XYZ file of C-alpha atoms in Angstrom:
478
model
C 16.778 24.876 -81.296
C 15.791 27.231 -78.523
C 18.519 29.282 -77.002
C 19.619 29.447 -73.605
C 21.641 32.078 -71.724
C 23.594 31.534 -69.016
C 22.223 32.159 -65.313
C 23.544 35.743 -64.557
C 24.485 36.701 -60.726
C 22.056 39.312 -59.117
C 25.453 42.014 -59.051
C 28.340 41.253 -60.366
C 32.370 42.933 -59.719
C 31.247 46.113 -61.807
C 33.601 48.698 -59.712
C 36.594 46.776 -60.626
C 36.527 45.719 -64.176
C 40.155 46.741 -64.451
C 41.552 44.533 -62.141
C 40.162 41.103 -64.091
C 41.512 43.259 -67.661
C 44.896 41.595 -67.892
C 44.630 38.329 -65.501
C 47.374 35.710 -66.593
C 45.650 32.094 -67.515
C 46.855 30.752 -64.458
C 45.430 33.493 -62.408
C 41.868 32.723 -64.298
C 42.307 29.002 -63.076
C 42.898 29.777 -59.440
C 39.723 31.842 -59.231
C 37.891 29.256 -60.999
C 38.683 26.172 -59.028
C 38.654 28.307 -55.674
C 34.840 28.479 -55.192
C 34.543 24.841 -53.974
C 36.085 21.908 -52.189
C 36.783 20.498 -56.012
C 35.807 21.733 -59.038
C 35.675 19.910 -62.820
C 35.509 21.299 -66.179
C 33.191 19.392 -68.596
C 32.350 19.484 -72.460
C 28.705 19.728 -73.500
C 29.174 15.925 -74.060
C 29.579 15.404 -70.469
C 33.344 14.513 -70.555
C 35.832 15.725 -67.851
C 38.475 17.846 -69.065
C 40.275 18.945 -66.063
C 40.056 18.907 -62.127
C 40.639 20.630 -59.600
C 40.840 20.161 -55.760
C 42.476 21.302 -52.211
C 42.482 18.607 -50.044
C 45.215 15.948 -51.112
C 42.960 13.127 -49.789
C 41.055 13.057 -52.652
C 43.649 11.943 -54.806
C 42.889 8.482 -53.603
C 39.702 8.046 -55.419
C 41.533 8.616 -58.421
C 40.606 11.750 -59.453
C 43.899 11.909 -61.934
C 42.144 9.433 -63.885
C 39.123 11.166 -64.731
C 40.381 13.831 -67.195
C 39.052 12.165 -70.784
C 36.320 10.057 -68.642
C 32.706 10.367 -68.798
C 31.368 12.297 -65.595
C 29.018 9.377 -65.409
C 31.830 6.795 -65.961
C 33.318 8.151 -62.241
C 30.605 7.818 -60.484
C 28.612 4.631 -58.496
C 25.992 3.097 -60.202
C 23.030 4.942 -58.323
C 24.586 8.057 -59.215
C 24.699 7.669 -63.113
C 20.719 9.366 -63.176
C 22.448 12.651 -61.246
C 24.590 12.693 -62.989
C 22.721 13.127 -66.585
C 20.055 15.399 -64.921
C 22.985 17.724 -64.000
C 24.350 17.911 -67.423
C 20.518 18.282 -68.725
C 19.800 21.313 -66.389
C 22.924 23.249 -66.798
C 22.468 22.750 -70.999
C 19.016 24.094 -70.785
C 19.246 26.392 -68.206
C 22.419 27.964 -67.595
C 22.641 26.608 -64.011
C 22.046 23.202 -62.621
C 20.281 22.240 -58.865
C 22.514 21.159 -56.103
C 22.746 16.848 -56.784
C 24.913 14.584 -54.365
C 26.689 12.119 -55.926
C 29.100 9.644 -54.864
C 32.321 8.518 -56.374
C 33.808 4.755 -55.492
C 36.810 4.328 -53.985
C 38.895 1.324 -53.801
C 38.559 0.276 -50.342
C 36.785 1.539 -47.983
C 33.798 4.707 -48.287
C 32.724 6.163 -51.270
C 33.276 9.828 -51.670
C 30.398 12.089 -51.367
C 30.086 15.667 -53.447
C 27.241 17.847 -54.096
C 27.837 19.081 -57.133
C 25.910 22.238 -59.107
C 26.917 22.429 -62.473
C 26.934 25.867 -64.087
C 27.751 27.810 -67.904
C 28.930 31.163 -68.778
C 28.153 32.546 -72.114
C 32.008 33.136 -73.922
C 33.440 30.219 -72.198
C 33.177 26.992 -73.941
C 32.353 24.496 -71.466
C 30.643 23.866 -67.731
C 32.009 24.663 -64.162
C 30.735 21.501 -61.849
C 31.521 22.722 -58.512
C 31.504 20.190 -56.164
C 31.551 20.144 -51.706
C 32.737 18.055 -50.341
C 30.430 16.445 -47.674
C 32.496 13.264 -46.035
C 32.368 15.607 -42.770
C 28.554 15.576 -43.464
C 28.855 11.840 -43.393
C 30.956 11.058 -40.277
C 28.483 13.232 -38.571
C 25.593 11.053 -40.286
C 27.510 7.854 -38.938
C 28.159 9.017 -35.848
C 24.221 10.316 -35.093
C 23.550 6.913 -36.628
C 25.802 5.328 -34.030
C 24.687 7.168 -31.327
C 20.557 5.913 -32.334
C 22.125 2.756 -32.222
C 23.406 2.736 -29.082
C 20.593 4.463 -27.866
C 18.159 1.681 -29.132
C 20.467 -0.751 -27.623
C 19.944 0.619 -24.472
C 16.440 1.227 -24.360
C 16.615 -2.313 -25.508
C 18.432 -3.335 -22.066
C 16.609 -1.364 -19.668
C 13.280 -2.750 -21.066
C 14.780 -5.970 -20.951
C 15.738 -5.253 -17.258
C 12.443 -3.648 -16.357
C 10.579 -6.852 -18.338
C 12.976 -9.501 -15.700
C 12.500 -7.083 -13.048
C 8.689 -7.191 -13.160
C 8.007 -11.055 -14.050
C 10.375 -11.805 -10.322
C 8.754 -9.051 -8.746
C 5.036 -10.632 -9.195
C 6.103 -13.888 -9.191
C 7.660 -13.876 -5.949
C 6.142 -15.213 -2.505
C 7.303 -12.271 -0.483
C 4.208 -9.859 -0.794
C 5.802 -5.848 -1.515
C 3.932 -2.710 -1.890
C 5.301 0.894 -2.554
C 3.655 3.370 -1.176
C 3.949 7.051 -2.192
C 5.463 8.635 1.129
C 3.303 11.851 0.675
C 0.033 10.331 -0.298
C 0.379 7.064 0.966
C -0.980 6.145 -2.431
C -0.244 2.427 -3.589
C 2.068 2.876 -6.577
C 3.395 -0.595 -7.361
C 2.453 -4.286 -5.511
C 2.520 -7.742 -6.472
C -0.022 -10.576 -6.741
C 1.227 -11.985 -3.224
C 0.629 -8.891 -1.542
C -3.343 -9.132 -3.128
C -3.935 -12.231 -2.658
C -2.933 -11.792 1.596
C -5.004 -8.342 1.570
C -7.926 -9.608 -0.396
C -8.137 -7.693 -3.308
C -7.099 -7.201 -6.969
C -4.141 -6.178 -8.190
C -5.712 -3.868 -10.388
C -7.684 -2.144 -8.094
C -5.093 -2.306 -5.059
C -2.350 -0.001 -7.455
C -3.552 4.101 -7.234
C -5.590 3.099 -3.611
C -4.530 4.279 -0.460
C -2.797 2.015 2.122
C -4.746 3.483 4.975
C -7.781 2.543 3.412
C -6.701 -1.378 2.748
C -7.057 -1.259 6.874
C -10.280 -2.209 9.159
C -11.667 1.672 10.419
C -10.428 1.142 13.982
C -6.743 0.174 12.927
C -6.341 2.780 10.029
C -5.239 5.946 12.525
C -2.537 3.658 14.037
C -1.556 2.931 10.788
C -1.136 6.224 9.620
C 0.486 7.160 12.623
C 3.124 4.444 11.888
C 3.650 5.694 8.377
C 4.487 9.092 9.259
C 6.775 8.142 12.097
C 8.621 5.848 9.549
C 8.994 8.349 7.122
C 10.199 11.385 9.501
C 12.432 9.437 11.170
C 13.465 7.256 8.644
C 13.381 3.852 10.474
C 11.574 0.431 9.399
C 8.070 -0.064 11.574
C 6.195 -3.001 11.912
C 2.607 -2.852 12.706
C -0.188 -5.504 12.453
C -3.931 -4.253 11.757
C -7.087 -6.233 9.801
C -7.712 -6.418 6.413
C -10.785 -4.330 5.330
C -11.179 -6.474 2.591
C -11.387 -9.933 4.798
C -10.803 -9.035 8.130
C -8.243 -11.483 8.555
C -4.913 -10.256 10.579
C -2.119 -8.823 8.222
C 1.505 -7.670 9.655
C 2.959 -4.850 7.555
C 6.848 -4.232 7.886
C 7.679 -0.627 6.658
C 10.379 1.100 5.314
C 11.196 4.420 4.199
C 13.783 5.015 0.983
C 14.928 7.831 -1.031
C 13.575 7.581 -4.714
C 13.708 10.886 -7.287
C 14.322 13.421 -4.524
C 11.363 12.233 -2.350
C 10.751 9.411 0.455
C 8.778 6.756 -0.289
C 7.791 2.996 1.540
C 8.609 0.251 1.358
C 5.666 -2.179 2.596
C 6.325 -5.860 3.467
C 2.610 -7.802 3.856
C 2.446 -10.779 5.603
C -0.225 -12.886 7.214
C 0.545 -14.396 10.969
C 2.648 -17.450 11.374
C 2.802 -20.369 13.606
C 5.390 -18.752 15.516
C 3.888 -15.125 15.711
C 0.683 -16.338 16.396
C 1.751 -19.448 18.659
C -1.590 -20.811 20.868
C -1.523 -22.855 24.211
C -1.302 -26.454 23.847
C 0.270 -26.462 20.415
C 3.472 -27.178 19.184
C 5.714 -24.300 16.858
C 4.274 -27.078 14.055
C 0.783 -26.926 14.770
C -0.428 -26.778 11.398
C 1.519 -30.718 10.282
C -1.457 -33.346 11.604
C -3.686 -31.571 8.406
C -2.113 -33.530 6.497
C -2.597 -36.909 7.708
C -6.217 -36.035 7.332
C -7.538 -38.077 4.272
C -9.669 -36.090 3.317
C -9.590 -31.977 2.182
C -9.100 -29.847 5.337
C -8.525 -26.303 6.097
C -8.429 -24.199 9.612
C -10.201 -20.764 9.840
C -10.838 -18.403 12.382
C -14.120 -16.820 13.029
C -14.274 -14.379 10.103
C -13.447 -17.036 7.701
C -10.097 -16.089 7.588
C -7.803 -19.374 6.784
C -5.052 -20.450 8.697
C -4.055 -23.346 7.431
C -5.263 -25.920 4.354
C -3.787 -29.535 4.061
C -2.887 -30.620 0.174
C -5.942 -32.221 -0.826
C -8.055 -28.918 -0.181
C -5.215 -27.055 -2.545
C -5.612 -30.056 -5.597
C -9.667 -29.220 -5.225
C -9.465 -25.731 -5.706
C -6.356 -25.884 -8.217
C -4.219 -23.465 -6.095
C -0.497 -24.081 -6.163
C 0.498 -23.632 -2.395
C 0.090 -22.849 0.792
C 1.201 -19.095 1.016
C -1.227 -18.697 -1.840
C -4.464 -19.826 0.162
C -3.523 -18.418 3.513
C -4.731 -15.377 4.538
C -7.701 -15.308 2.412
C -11.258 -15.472 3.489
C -12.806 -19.178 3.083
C -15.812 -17.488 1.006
C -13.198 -17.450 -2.420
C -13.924 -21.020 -2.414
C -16.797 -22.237 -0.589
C -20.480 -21.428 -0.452
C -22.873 -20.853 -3.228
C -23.372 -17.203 -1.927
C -22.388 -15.632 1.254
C -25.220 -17.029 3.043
C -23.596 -20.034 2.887
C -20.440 -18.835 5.474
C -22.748 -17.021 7.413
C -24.977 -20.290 8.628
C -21.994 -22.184 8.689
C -20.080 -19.637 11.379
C -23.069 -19.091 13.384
C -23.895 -22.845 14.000
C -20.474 -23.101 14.857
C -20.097 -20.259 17.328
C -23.401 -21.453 19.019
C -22.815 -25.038 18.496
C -19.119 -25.951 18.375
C -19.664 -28.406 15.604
C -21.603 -28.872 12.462
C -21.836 -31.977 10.322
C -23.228 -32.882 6.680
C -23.822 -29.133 5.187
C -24.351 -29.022 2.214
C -22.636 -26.662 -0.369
C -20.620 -26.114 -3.021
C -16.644 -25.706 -3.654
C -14.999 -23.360 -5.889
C -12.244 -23.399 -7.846
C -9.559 -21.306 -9.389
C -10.359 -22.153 -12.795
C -14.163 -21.256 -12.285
C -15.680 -24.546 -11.920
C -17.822 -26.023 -9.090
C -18.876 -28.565 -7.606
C -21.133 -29.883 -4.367
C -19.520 -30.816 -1.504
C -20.270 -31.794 1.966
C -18.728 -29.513 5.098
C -18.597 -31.315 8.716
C -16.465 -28.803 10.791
C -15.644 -28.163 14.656
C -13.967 -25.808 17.195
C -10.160 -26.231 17.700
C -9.670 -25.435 21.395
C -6.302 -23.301 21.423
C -6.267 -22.371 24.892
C -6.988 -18.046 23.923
C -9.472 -15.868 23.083
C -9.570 -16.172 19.502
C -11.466 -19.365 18.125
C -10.008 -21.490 15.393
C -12.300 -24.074 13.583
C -11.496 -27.159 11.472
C -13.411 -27.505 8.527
C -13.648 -31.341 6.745
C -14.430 -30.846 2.858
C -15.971 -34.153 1.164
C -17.124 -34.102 -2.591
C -20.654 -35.504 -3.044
C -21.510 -38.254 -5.427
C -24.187 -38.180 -7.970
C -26.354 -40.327 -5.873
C -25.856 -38.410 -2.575
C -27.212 -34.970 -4.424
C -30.596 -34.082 -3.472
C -33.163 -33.366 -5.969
C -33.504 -29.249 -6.339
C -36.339 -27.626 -6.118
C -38.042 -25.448 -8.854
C -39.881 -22.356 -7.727
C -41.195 -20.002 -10.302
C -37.833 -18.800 -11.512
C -36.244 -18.714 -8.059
C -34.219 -22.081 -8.672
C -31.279 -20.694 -6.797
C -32.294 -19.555 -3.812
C -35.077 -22.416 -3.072
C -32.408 -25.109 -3.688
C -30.217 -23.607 -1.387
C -33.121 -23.042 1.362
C -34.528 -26.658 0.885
C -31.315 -28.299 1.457
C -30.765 -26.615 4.668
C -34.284 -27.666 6.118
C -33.788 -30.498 9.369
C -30.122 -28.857 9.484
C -30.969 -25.019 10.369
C -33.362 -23.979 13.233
C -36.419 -22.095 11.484
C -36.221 -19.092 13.442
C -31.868 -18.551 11.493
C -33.759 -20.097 8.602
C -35.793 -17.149 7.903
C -33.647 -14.474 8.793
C -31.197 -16.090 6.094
C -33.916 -16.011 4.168
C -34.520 -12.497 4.316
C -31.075 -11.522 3.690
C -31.064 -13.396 -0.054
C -34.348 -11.997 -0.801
C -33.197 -8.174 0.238
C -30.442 -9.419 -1.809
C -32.551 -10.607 -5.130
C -34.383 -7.139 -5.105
C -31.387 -5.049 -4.999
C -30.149 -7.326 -8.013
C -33.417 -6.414 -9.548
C -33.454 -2.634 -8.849
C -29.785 -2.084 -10.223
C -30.899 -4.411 -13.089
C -33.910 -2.679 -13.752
C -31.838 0.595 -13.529
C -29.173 -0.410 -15.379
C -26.726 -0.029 -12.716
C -27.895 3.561 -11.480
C -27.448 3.601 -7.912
C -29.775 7.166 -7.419
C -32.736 5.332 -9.440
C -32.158 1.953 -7.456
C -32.121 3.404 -4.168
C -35.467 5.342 -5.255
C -36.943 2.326 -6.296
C -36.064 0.724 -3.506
C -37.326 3.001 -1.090
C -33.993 3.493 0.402
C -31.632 6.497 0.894
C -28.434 6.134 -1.425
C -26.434 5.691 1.802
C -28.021 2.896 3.131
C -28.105 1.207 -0.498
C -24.258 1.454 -0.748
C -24.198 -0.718 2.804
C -26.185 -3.024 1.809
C -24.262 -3.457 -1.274
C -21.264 -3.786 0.639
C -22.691 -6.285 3.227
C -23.677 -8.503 0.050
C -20.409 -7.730 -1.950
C -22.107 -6.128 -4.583
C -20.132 -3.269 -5.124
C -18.805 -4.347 -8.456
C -22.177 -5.431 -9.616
C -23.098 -3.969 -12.853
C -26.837 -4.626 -13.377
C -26.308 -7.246 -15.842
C -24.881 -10.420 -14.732
């Protein structure tokens, strides 16, 4: 059997040999059991002979019952494989690795010890010396704790930012909050999109200022900056670049992270703020004795009012949802559409029987029949009423097919007898200019330099036209 010695200390006491000569047993056991928290004598069978130990808490784990025991015998189940690898090191080594076991108590924790079990060569059995680590463990349980309450917490705030954001989009009061330095947008809601006419999405990281017509946006900077030095509310009303309709912003400055930020309130005119000659504070009520779908718009397009028939057709779910928002979400096949409609009205007063389509929410659509007319309000600013009928299959006029230009010859052909020539072709013009800038950008795949080349045009005048056409988003594809 091959022989091993004992694990032998890099120095040992050499200078004072004489004072371990004539040590009385006792002695010898004190400076054996002193080296750890407690300390166990066991047979090369792995029996405990004796123990030793310091703090009297131990005792109840019943450590005076484990003299004559099996090590493994005292300890929990999971431990019994420690155990035997800690008799099989020491045997063949001299000196075993560091091994935490526990030992069961009788109510309540188990006990914890790292043990490292170790032979000397003249003494006749092992040294297990054991630390005791049930400070290690209420540490343990109290990090433990603390994750948990951590997690529980970050549990609750998400929780209150989750509640916090679902009421803040989904109610009818339209916020913003504006960075006070930048006048950045950092956080809105749908409302306040819908009123300024444009995406959420796009609206967040844009600048206020810039959600302004040109000729209102110094005012409104000048408003923000007087809010914010003097730290008073402001209320200022401007036109929406994206619509043109009238918007009334209500600002106020707050303290957030050791800066000043704004609070924006968006709104679109009332009854009352925008009260006309002639009409009552409840101006907007006779709509809905109309039988048929009916909305009021100004001469922009912006809409003023819409009865509840118009809201069922279009699938929106009220009022405060529609107003405010330029009539082209819904109806016309293209912008052209608007266009003829509000320039027969301004020269005309009243248009019946055009033909178009309506648009819904869900992306459906459907032809419809427009007859509309002036509202006189007694101002400067004209209002129109605008009747919307759904066609029938038989009142649908046959379209016209023209060498892949289906579209735009349908449209044109329908509005012969109704539109003078001379506004006929100039429409006309604008949806072919239209078609080729399509074309170019899908010919280019959506480079603008390459299109504008192709088109003959400088890059400047290519980005107004795409604006004046609402192609600004249009990537070459659709």
């Amino acid at each position: 059997m091959e022989q091993h010695t004992s694990r032998i200390a890099y120095r040992t006491f050499e200078k004072t040999i004489s004072a371990f000569e004539d040590l009385r047993p006792d002695v010898s056991l004190v400076l054996a059991s002193l080296g750890a928290d407690l300390t166990l004598l066991i047979d090369t069978s792995g029996n405990v002979i004796d123990v030793a130990y310091f703090d009297p808490a131990i005792e109840r784990f019943g450590v005076e019952d484990w003299p004559g025991r099996s090590l493994a015998d005292t300890v929990t189940r999971e431990s019994v494989d420690k155990v035997r690898n800690l008799i099989d090191e020491c045997v063949k080594k001299g000196a075993s690795r560091s091994h935490q076991v526990n030992h069961p108590a009788t109510r309540g924790a188990d006990l914890p010890i790292e043990y490292v079990l170790r032979r000397v060569d003249g003494f006749p059995h092992m040294i297990a010396y054991g630390t005791d680590l049930r400070k290690f463990a209420e540490v343990q349980q109290q990090l433990i704790q603390a994750q948990f309450e951590l997690e529980r917490e970050y549990r609750r705030v998400r929780d209150s930012e989750a509640r916090y954001r679902v009421i803040y989009q989904k109610m009818d009061s339209a916020l913003l909050v504006v960075d006070g330095e930048t006048r950045r947008i950092i956080d809105g809601n749908a409302a306040a999109g819908r009123i300024l006419g444009v995406n959420l999405s796009k609206l967040v990281g844009d600048t206020l200022i810039s959600q302004a017509e040109r000729e209102h946006r110094e005012r409104l900077t000048e408003a923000l900056a007087e809010s914010r030095a003097l730290g008073q509310s402001r209320s200022i009303t401007v036109s929406s670049a994206a619509n043109g309709g009238p918007i009334e912003l209500q600002i106020s400055p707050y303290r957030e992270n050791g800066k000043i930020n704004q609070l924006v309130s968006v709104s679109s005119p009332t009854a009352d703020d925008y009260a006309f000659a002639g009409l009552s504070g409840d101006k907007w009520s006779w709509t809905e004795a109309v039988p048929e779908a009916q909305l009021v718009i100004d001469a922009k397009g912006a809409v003023y009012s819409v009865n509840g028939r118009f809201l069922d057709m279009i699938h929106v779910l009220g009022r405060n949802h529609a107003i405010g928002r330029n009539v082209n979400t819904w109806l016309g096949a293209s912008s052209v559409d608007m266009q003829v409609l509000s320039n027969r009205l301004r020269d005309e007063g009243e248009v019946r029987q055009f033909l178009t389509v309506v648009r819904d929410e869900m992306g459906s659509s459907r032809p419809v029949r427009l007859s509309a007319t002036r509202i006189d309000t007694g101002g400067e600013d004209s209002l129109y009423s605008v009747i919307v009928t759904e066609q029938g299959a038989r009142e649908m006029p046959n379209a016209v097919q023209s060498n892949g230009f289906h579209g735009a010859t349908s449209d044109f052909s329908e509005l012969i007898g109704r539109v003078p020539l001379k506004e006929l072709i100039r429409e006309s013009a604008d949806v072919i200019e239209k078609l080729c800038i399509e074309a170019a950008l899908t010919q280019t795949e959506n480079n603008r330099a390459a299109a504008a080349d192709l088109l003959g045009l400088s890059r400047q005048s290519l980005y107004l036209k795409l604006k004046r056409y609402g192609l600004e988003d249009f990537n070459g594809r659709s």
